[in-house]
Coordinates of C-alpha atoms and ligand atoms in Angstrom, one line a residue:
M1 CA 33.5 -24.5 38.9
T2 CA 29.8 -25.3 39.0
F3 CA 27.7 -24.7 35.9
S4 CA 25.6 -22.1 37.6
N5 CA 28.7 -20.1 38.5
A6 CA 29.8 -20.2 34.9
H7 CA 26.4 -18.9 33.9
S8 CA 26.6 -15.9 36.1
R9 CA 30.1 -15.0 35.0
L10 CA 29.4 -15.2 31.3
P11 CA 29.8 -11.9 29.4
E12 CA 26.6 -10.6 27.7
R13 CA 26.1 -11.3 24.0
C14 CA 23.2 -8.9 23.9
W15 CA 21.5 -6.9 26.6
A16 CA 19.0 -4.2 27.4
E17 CA 20.3 -1.2 29.4
I18 CA 17.6 0.4 31.6
D19 CA 18.3 3.8 33.0
L20 CA 16.2 4.1 36.2
A21 CA 17.4 7.6 37.0
A22 CA 16.1 8.7 33.6
L23 CA 12.7 7.1 34.5
E24 CA 12.6 9.2 37.6
R25 CA 13.5 12.3 35.8
N26 CA 10.8 11.6 33.2
L27 CA 8.3 11.2 35.9
M28 CA 9.2 14.6 37.3
A29 CA 9.1 16.2 33.8
I30 CA 5.7 14.8 33.1
K31 CA 4.3 15.8 36.5
N32 CA 5.7 19.3 36.0
T33 CA 3.6 19.8 32.9
L34 CA 0.4 19.1 34.9
P35 CA -1.4 21.0 37.6
P36 CA -0.1 19.9 41.0
H37 CA -3.3 18.3 42.2
I38 CA -3.3 15.8 39.3
R39 CA -2.6 12.3 40.5
Y40 CA -0.2 10.1 38.6
I41 CA -1.3 6.5 37.8
A42 CA 1.8 4.7 36.5
V43 CA 1.0 2.0 33.9
V44 CA 3.4 -0.9 34.4
K45 CA 1.7 -3.8 32.6
A46 CA 3.6 -6.3 30.4
D47 CA 6.6 -6.4 32.7
A48 CA 6.7 -2.6 32.9
Y49 CA 6.8 -2.3 29.1
G50 CA 9.7 -4.8 29.0
H51 CA 11.8 -2.9 31.5
G52 CA 11.3 -5.4 34.4
I53 CA 8.4 -4.9 36.8
H54 CA 10.4 -5.4 40.0
Q55 CA 13.1 -2.7 39.4
T56 CA 10.7 -0.3 37.7
V57 CA 8.0 -0.5 40.3
A58 CA 10.5 -0.2 43.2
R59 CA 11.9 3.0 41.6
L60 CA 8.5 4.5 40.9
M61 CA 7.5 3.8 44.6
H62 CA 10.6 5.6 45.6
A63 CA 10.0 8.5 43.1
G64 CA 6.5 9.1 44.3
I65 CA 3.5 8.0 42.2
D66 CA -0.1 7.7 43.4
M67 CA -1.3 4.4 41.9
F68 CA -0.2 1.6 39.7
A69 CA -2.2 0.2 36.8
V70 CA -1.6 -3.3 35.3
A71 CA -3.3 -5.7 33.1
N72 CA -3.9 -8.7 35.3
I73 CA -3.9 -10.2 38.8
S74 CA -0.5 -11.8 38.5
E75 CA 1.1 -8.4 37.7
A76 CA -0.8 -6.8 40.6
A77 CA 0.4 -9.6 43.0
T78 CA 4.0 -8.9 42.0
I79 CA 3.6 -5.3 42.9
R80 CA 2.1 -6.2 46.3
E81 CA 5.2 -8.3 47.0
I82 CA 7.4 -5.3 46.2
G83 CA 5.7 -2.9 48.6
S84 CA 2.4 -2.4 50.4
G85 CA 0.2 0.6 50.4
W86 CA -0.1 1.6 46.8
P87 CA -3.5 1.3 45.2
I88 CA -3.5 -1.0 42.1
L89 CA -6.0 -0.7 39.3
I90 CA -6.5 -3.6 36.9
L91 CA -7.3 -2.3 33.5
S92 CA -8.5 -5.5 31.8
P93 CA -11.7 -7.5 32.6
I94 CA -11.3 -10.0 35.4
L95 CA -12.4 -13.6 34.9
E96 CA -15.0 -15.1 37.3
E97 CA -12.4 -17.6 38.6
E98 CA -10.0 -14.8 39.4
Q99 CA -12.5 -12.8 41.4
D100 CA -11.4 -13.9 44.9
F101 CA -7.8 -12.8 44.3
V102 CA -9.1 -9.3 43.8
F103 CA -10.0 -9.3 47.5
D104 CA -6.9 -11.3 48.6
Y105 CA -4.5 -8.8 47.0
D106 CA -6.6 -5.7 47.7
I107 CA -6.9 -4.8 44.1
I108 CA -9.2 -2.3 42.3
P109 CA -11.1 -3.9 39.4
T110 CA -12.4 -2.1 36.3
I111 CA -16.1 -2.5 35.8
S112 CA -17.7 -2.4 32.4
S113 CA -20.9 -4.4 32.7
L114 CA -24.0 -5.2 34.9
D115 CA -22.8 -8.8 35.2
E116 CA -19.5 -7.6 36.8
I117 CA -21.4 -5.3 39.2
K118 CA -23.6 -8.3 40.2
R119 CA -20.8 -10.8 40.7
F120 CA -18.3 -8.5 42.4
G121 CA -21.2 -7.2 44.6
E122 CA -22.2 -10.7 45.6
T123 CA -18.6 -11.7 46.5
A124 CA -18.0 -8.5 48.4
R125 CA -21.2 -9.1 50.4
K126 CA -20.2 -12.8 51.1
R127 CA -16.8 -11.6 52.3
N128 CA -18.4 -8.7 54.2
H129 CA -15.7 -6.6 52.5
P130 CA -16.6 -3.4 50.5
L131 CA -14.7 -3.4 47.2
P132 CA -13.2 -0.3 45.7
I133 CA -14.0 -0.2 41.9
H134 CA -13.4 2.1 38.9
L135 CA -16.1 2.3 36.3
K136 CA -14.8 2.5 32.7
I137 CA -16.8 4.3 30.0
D138 CA -16.3 3.5 26.4
T139 CA -16.3 6.8 24.5
G140 CA -15.0 5.6 21.2
M141 CA -12.2 3.1 21.8
G142 CA -14.6 0.1 21.3
R143 CA -12.8 -2.1 23.8
V144 CA -13.2 -2.3 27.6
G145 CA -15.9 -0.1 29.3
V146 CA -19.6 0.4 29.0
W147 CA -20.7 2.3 25.9
H148 CA -21.3 5.8 27.1
E149 CA -24.9 5.9 26.0
Q150 CA -25.6 2.8 28.2
A151 CA -23.6 4.0 31.2
Q152 CA -26.5 5.3 33.3
G153 CA -27.9 1.9 34.1
L154 CA -24.5 0.9 35.5
I155 CA -24.1 4.1 37.5
N156 CA -27.6 3.4 39.1
A157 CA -26.7 -0.2 39.7
I158 CA -23.4 0.7 41.5
S159 CA -25.1 3.3 43.7
D160 CA -27.7 0.5 44.7
E161 CA -24.9 -1.9 45.6
K162 CA -23.6 -0.9 49.0
Y163 CA -20.7 -3.3 49.0
L164 CA -19.2 -1.6 45.9
D165 CA -17.3 1.6 46.5
L166 CA -17.0 3.7 43.4
Q167 CA -13.6 5.3 43.7
G168 CA -12.9 6.2 40.1
V169 CA -14.3 6.7 36.6
Y170 CA -12.3 6.6 33.4
T171 CA -12.2 6.4 29.7
H172 CA -9.4 5.6 27.2
F173 CA -8.5 7.5 24.0
S174 CA -8.1 5.6 20.8
S175 CA -6.2 8.2 18.7
A176 CA -4.9 10.9 21.0
E177 CA -1.5 11.0 19.2
N178 CA -2.9 12.1 15.9
D179 CA -6.6 13.0 16.1
L180 CA -7.3 15.9 18.4
S181 CA -10.9 16.4 17.3
F182 CA -11.9 12.8 18.0
T183 CA -10.1 13.0 21.4
D184 CA -12.1 16.1 22.2
L185 CA -15.3 14.2 21.2
Q186 CA -14.2 11.4 23.6
R187 CA -13.5 13.9 26.4
N188 CA -16.9 15.5 25.9
R189 CA -18.8 12.2 25.8
F190 CA -17.0 11.2 29.0
L191 CA -17.7 14.4 30.9
D192 CA -21.4 14.4 29.8
T193 CA -21.7 10.8 31.1
I194 CA -20.1 11.4 34.4
G195 CA -22.1 14.5 35.0
N196 CA -24.9 12.0 36.0
I197 CA -22.9 10.5 38.9
S198 CA -24.4 11.7 42.2
P199 CA -22.4 14.4 43.9
A200 CA -22.1 12.2 47.0
A201 CA -20.3 9.5 45.0
G202 CA -18.3 12.2 43.2
K203 CA -16.6 13.8 46.2
N204 CA -13.4 11.7 46.2
L205 CA -13.8 10.2 42.8
L206 CA -10.6 9.8 40.6
I207 CA -11.5 11.0 37.1
H208 CA -9.0 10.0 34.5
A209 CA -8.6 9.7 30.7
D210 CA -5.2 10.8 29.6
N211 CA -2.5 8.3 28.5
S212 CA 0.9 9.4 27.2
S213 CA -0.5 11.1 24.1
G214 CA -3.6 12.5 25.8
I215 CA -1.3 14.6 28.1
N216 CA -0.3 16.7 25.2
S217 CA -3.9 18.0 24.9
F218 CA -4.6 18.0 28.6
S219 CA -6.0 21.3 29.7
D220 CA -8.9 20.6 32.0
G221 CA -7.5 20.2 35.5
N222 CA -11.0 21.0 36.8
S223 CA -12.8 18.1 35.3
F224 CA -10.0 15.5 35.5
N225 CA -7.8 14.8 38.5
A226 CA -5.6 12.0 37.4
V227 CA -3.6 10.7 34.4
R228 CA -2.6 7.2 33.4
V229 CA 0.8 7.1 31.8
G230 CA 2.8 4.2 30.4
L231 CA 5.1 4.8 27.4
L232 CA 6.0 8.4 28.0
Q233 CA 7.5 7.7 31.4
F234 CA 10.0 5.4 29.5
G235 CA 11.1 8.4 27.4
V236 CA 9.3 7.3 24.3
T237 CA 7.0 9.7 22.5
P238 CA 3.9 8.4 20.8
Y239 CA 3.1 11.4 18.7
P240 CA 4.5 12.2 15.2
K241 CA 8.1 13.5 15.0
S242 CA 6.9 16.9 13.9
M243 CA 5.2 17.4 17.2
L244 CA 7.2 18.4 20.3
G245 CA 5.7 16.9 23.4
R246 CA 5.0 19.1 26.4
A247 CA 7.1 16.9 28.7
L248 CA 10.8 16.7 27.6
V249 CA 11.6 13.1 28.3
E250 CA 14.7 11.0 27.7
P251 CA 14.9 7.3 26.7
T252 CA 15.2 4.8 29.5
F253 CA 15.8 1.7 27.3
S254 CA 18.7 0.8 25.1
F255 CA 19.4 -2.5 23.3
K256 CA 23.0 -3.5 22.6
T257 CA 24.8 -6.5 21.3
R258 CA 28.3 -7.5 20.2
I259 CA 30.0 -8.5 17.0
G260 CA 30.5 -12.3 17.0
L261 CA 32.3 -12.7 13.7
I262 CA 33.7 -10.6 10.8
K263 CA 34.0 -11.8 7.2
D264 CA 35.2 -10.5 3.9
L265 CA 33.0 -11.6 1.1
P266 CA 33.2 -11.1 -2.7
T267 CA 30.6 -9.3 -4.9
G268 CA 27.6 -11.5 -5.7
V269 CA 27.4 -13.5 -2.5
S270 CA 23.9 -13.6 -1.1
I271 CA 23.3 -13.0 2.6
S272 CA 21.2 -15.0 5.1
Y273 CA 18.0 -17.1 4.7
G274 CA 16.3 -16.7 1.4
G275 CA 19.2 -14.8 -0.1
T276 CA 17.2 -11.5 -0.1
H277 CA 20.4 -9.4 -0.3
K278 CA 23.2 -9.9 -2.9
L279 CA 26.5 -8.1 -2.2
N280 CA 27.1 -5.5 -5.0
R281 CA 30.7 -4.9 -4.0
P282 CA 33.4 -6.7 -2.1
S283 CA 32.2 -6.3 1.5
K284 CA 33.1 -6.7 5.1
I285 CA 30.2 -8.0 7.1
A286 CA 29.8 -8.3 10.8
I287 CA 27.6 -11.1 12.4
L288 CA 25.9 -9.6 15.4
C289 CA 25.0 -11.8 18.4
S290 CA 21.2 -11.2 18.4
G291 CA 18.2 -11.8 16.3
Y292 CA 14.5 -12.3 16.5
G293 CA 15.0 -14.8 19.3
D294 CA 16.0 -11.7 21.3
G295 CA 13.3 -9.4 19.9
I296 CA 15.0 -7.9 16.9
P297 CA 12.0 -7.9 14.5
R298 CA 12.4 -9.8 11.3
S299 CA 10.7 -6.9 9.6
L300 CA 14.0 -5.0 9.9
S301 CA 15.6 -7.4 7.4
N302 CA 17.3 -5.2 4.7
R303 CA 15.8 -2.1 6.4
G304 CA 17.2 -1.3 9.8
F305 CA 20.6 -0.2 11.2
A306 CA 22.9 -0.9 14.1
L307 CA 25.4 1.7 15.4
I308 CA 29.0 0.5 15.4
Q309 CA 31.8 3.0 16.2
G310 CA 29.0 5.6 16.3
E311 CA 28.2 5.0 12.6
R312 CA 25.0 3.5 11.1
C313 CA 25.7 0.1 9.6
P314 CA 22.8 -1.3 7.5
I315 CA 21.3 -4.7 8.1
L316 CA 21.9 -7.0 5.2
G317 CA 19.5 -9.8 4.4
N318 CA 17.0 -11.5 6.7
V319 CA 17.3 -11.1 10.5
T320 CA 17.7 -14.7 11.8
M321 CA 16.8 -16.2 15.2
D322 CA 20.2 -15.7 16.8
Q323 CA 22.2 -13.4 14.4
T324 CA 21.8 -10.3 12.4
I325 CA 24.2 -9.4 9.7
V326 CA 25.4 -5.8 9.1
D327 CA 27.6 -4.1 6.5
V328 CA 30.8 -2.7 8.2
T329 CA 32.7 -2.1 4.9
D330 CA 32.6 1.7 5.3
L331 CA 33.7 2.0 8.9
K332 CA 36.8 4.2 9.3
N333 CA 38.5 1.8 11.7
P334 CA 38.3 -2.0 11.1
A335 CA 35.5 -3.5 13.2
K336 CA 36.6 -6.1 15.7
I337 CA 35.1 -9.2 17.2
G338 CA 33.5 -8.3 20.5
D339 CA 32.8 -4.7 19.5
E340 CA 29.6 -3.2 20.8
A341 CA 26.7 -2.7 18.3
C342 CA 23.7 -0.6 19.3
F343 CA 20.3 -1.3 17.9
I344 CA 18.4 1.1 20.1
G345 CA 20.1 3.9 22.1
K346 CA 23.1 6.1 21.8
Q347 CA 26.6 5.4 20.7
G348 CA 29.1 8.3 20.4
D349 CA 27.1 11.3 19.3
K350 CA 24.6 9.2 17.2
A351 CA 21.4 7.6 18.4
I352 CA 18.7 5.3 17.1
R353 CA 15.6 6.1 19.0
L354 CA 13.0 3.5 19.7
E355 CA 10.5 5.6 17.7
E356 CA 12.7 5.3 14.6
F357 CA 13.5 1.6 15.2
S358 CA 9.8 0.7 15.5
E359 CA 8.8 2.7 12.5
A360 CA 11.5 1.0 10.4
A361 CA 10.1 -2.3 11.7
N362 CA 6.6 -1.3 10.6
T363 CA 5.3 -1.5 14.2
I364 CA 4.8 0.7 17.3
P365 CA 7.2 1.3 20.2
W366 CA 4.9 -0.5 22.7
E367 CA 5.2 -3.7 20.7
I368 CA 8.9 -3.5 20.4
L369 CA 9.3 -3.1 24.2
C370 CA 7.0 -6.0 24.8
S371 CA 8.8 -8.2 22.4
I372 CA 12.3 -8.1 23.8
T373 CA 12.6 -11.7 25.0
K374 CA 13.5 -13.3 28.3
R375 CA 16.9 -14.3 26.8
V376 CA 18.0 -10.7 27.0
P377 CA 19.4 -9.7 30.4
R378 CA 18.2 -6.3 31.6
I379 CA 21.1 -4.3 33.1
Y380 CA 20.1 -1.5 35.4
K381 CA 21.7 1.9 35.8
T382 CA 20.7 2.7 39.3
S383 CA 22.1 6.2 39.9
F384 CA 19.8 8.8 41.4
A385 CA 18.0 11.4 39.4
T386 CA 19.6 14.8 39.7
S387 CA 17.1 17.2 38.2
Ligands
LIG401 C1 -6.5 1.6 29.6 C2 -5.1 2.1 29.4 N1 -4.7 3.2 30.0 C3 -3.5 3.8 29.9 C4 -2.5 3.1 29.1 C5 -1.2 3.8 28.9 O1 -1.0 4.2 27.6 P1 0.4 4.8 27.1 O2 1.4 3.7 27.2 O3 0.1 5.3 25.8 O4 0.7 5.9 28.1 C6 -2.9 1.9 28.4 C7 -1.9 1.3 27.6 O5 -2.1 0.5 26.8 C8 -4.2 1.4 28.6 O6 -4.6 0.3 28.0

């Protein structure tokens, strides 16, 4: 037996389950809430929010999306290797040294400054290759994009640069999940600004603003003709629990592990590094085969839960790099080594949603998805969507 063979036959100690059919159903559910002419830009940066860019992108190509959006050239190049023909928008600024790759991989850069217009225009002219671009307008996010009051100069400069082909304009909301009046202000600032784009440029222009939370307040299918969706397509809702989203989506991501060891310990024993939890009764504890080295946040120490036998078992003490300790004293049936424990997802009729998991960890679902480490194999459910 070779070592590489052994590696591929090892059982999983912890794993992420990715439901690609649910991804496809979510895509349909989101599209069904929007007017039919609205184009769908699938945001798949950061390894498709930790789901694995190859499998996610292949499934979205099959399911029917109009454009991909990523953070950098390397992610865009990966999409190009998976399939040709889909437009790819890069959402982040592009470094000068990366510029040639934009042309090599046929990518659409985001433009936020006169400097970018100048240097992309020059390269496009040298290559005798007109470059499609999207102009980003900062309407209150304070990040990428030209500040809306300064946008006119860029709009003029782009129309003077014949090698730049303005194919889209967009903005990004800072607080669409919880501040509808600020989101409205951003929408209005954006629409006022793009009113100054010449009708000739505007004919085939993609006009987009809405991310996962923006979609909930999307009502203007006349002014906007595209959305840019990341989190929601993975079945995670960014808005408060009290708010029912328009699109009924289902989670695509679960995180599971196994019990590696079970121990009975007396009252008074302290658990894990720093002894932050002291047993207040004779207890049965289970040592789970995953920790922060796999992406279980240390901030869940003494706060989070794992489902075992469909019951919530509290995390005791500090989460460690490779193990997390939970209390299994109260389980009806004795826990066994090798039993499955579920940190995110469903077990029996109980579930821990990513929204709850990330709130307990004092962070946001986006960060949790991006923090599941390379050590964790992704296991894909590849059945076809039925609804
Ligand atoms: C510019 C931009 N548009 C769209 C998205 C997608 O946002 P969401 O994941 O909330 O749908 C992001 C994500 O960070 C983004 O940076």
